[in-house]
Amino acid sequence: MTVLFRLVLLVLLLSNPLLFSRAESEFTIIYAAELAEVNHSQANFSQLATLLQQTRNKNTPTFFLFGGGSIGPSPLGFFDRGAHIIDILNSLAPDAMAVSHRDFVYLSEELSQRAYEAAFPLVLSNLYDPMTEGNLDGLVDSILVQQADIKLGVIALVAPYVIQQYALDRLQVTPAEQAIALQAAKLKAQGANLVVLMHTIELDFLPRLLEKGTIGLAFRNNYDGKQLLPNQPNIILQQQLNQAIIVEADLQADHQLENLTSTYIELTTLPAEPDIARKIATHTQRLQLLLQEPLGRTELNFTTRRDDVRNRENAFANFVADTLKNYTDAQLAFFNSGTIRGVKDYPAGTLLTRGDILAELPFRNTPVLLQLSGQDLVSIFEHGLSGLDNQRGYFLQVSGFTLLFDSTAPAGSRVIKLLVNGDPVVSTKMYNVATLEYLAEGGDGFETLEKRSKLNFFNPSDRNIADIVAAAIKNQQSIKLETEGRLQDISQQGKP
């Protein structure tokens, strides 16, 4: 009888891996995102490589999830559309990369190409492309990855505004909650022990999905610091650039997490991993001579910090807009403030290089000359002023215009007065206005521009705005960048 009992027990153990395995499994997730600059002066992928090496050397199953947002824009990406980022990430061997809105900066066809260059899956769970009747070519809806006995299901979401922001008219963003439910069920059917979500915008239904067990962990890039939902240990926020997060937990047999901890690592505190540092050096050296080309000096201090560019008139933006107007021989010019990306202070006397201009204007945007009515202009500026609420870069920088507006008024009613070369705008009059191709194609929600007539002008070799601005600085040798009252927020007048 005792022998028979032992045999039955042995059969039960062998036929049920859960009974035979450990009651819990320790695991680690390394999460990082938005390391777009391979030659960043503070931290880059080589420091992240050191962290990965240190963590993977431990005797715990380790996953590396990359939150995306790194293909562009950047000075090097200006030339290779982010191919160098994929090359470096291939060496770091992510288990999966989320596709974030910044990864669409060189548009969908280039993103598809990057996906085929990657030795790891690029995940996006809420995008539909009518051309493929599924996801964008090269991307996956979700992925099941495994380290030791842990099977991790990975889902990623992009914000709906990506369609407007990058004029991705062909693509559609599907409802987030529906996409999560669909992909989580699929992953669990494939044997996922834990489903992880990567996303960039706040989702009010997320606590409910966590409570139901639809997902087990969520990572969110949250650099603006805004968080309406109460803090939860299973919703992990990355709130600073040049940072990585180490998440450690025990996965129970019932797929619940115990002993969950999140440790934030400042990558600047880590040494560079030599092999990745050499790879980065290879990428940067091939363009170093071009990027270091001197152009001219600035006579006055100026800044391109985000708040200064996206909320008010900016001295550097004035120079860009004036250059755009002069190059196309237009009456007027405007461009979206999100075009400027350097986020840097320049003291008086700074010698500006081509690298500086590519850092400030990393998009390969070409000039476009449009014919717009005065009524169009008012409507366009109203839409631009709606961007003040979130600093997403809709706010327009101008040449030839004087705009008085009230930032405290409701969106759609903020234009107080619009002058065109000193005269009140005439709603029925037609104006020749220079802008950038991105806006002319309806980017950032400027749909009116997409419907208006394009005029011909001389643009040899289809020069882009960065080349045009660099040439203007080199021609002048010394530039004096100032604000002139082109954009005036009357709600701020009289305030210190």
PDB file of C-alpha atoms in Angstrom, residues 14 56 68 166 193 199 454:
ATOM      1  CA  LEU A  14       5.296  14.602 -12.867  1.00  0.00           C
ATOM      2  CA  ARG A  56      22.228  39.981 -15.961  1.00  0.00           C
ATOM      3  CA  GLY A  68      10.962  53.536 -27.161  1.00  0.00           C
ATOM      4  CA  TYR A 166       3.062  63.316 -37.521  1.00  0.00           C
ATOM      5  CA  ASN A 193       2.611  34.275 -16.355  1.00  0.00           C
ATOM      6  CA  HIS A 199       2.547  53.466 -22.440  1.00  0.00           C
ATOM      7  CA  LYS A 454       0.897  75.288 -52.989  1.00  0.00           C
TER       8      LYS A 454
END
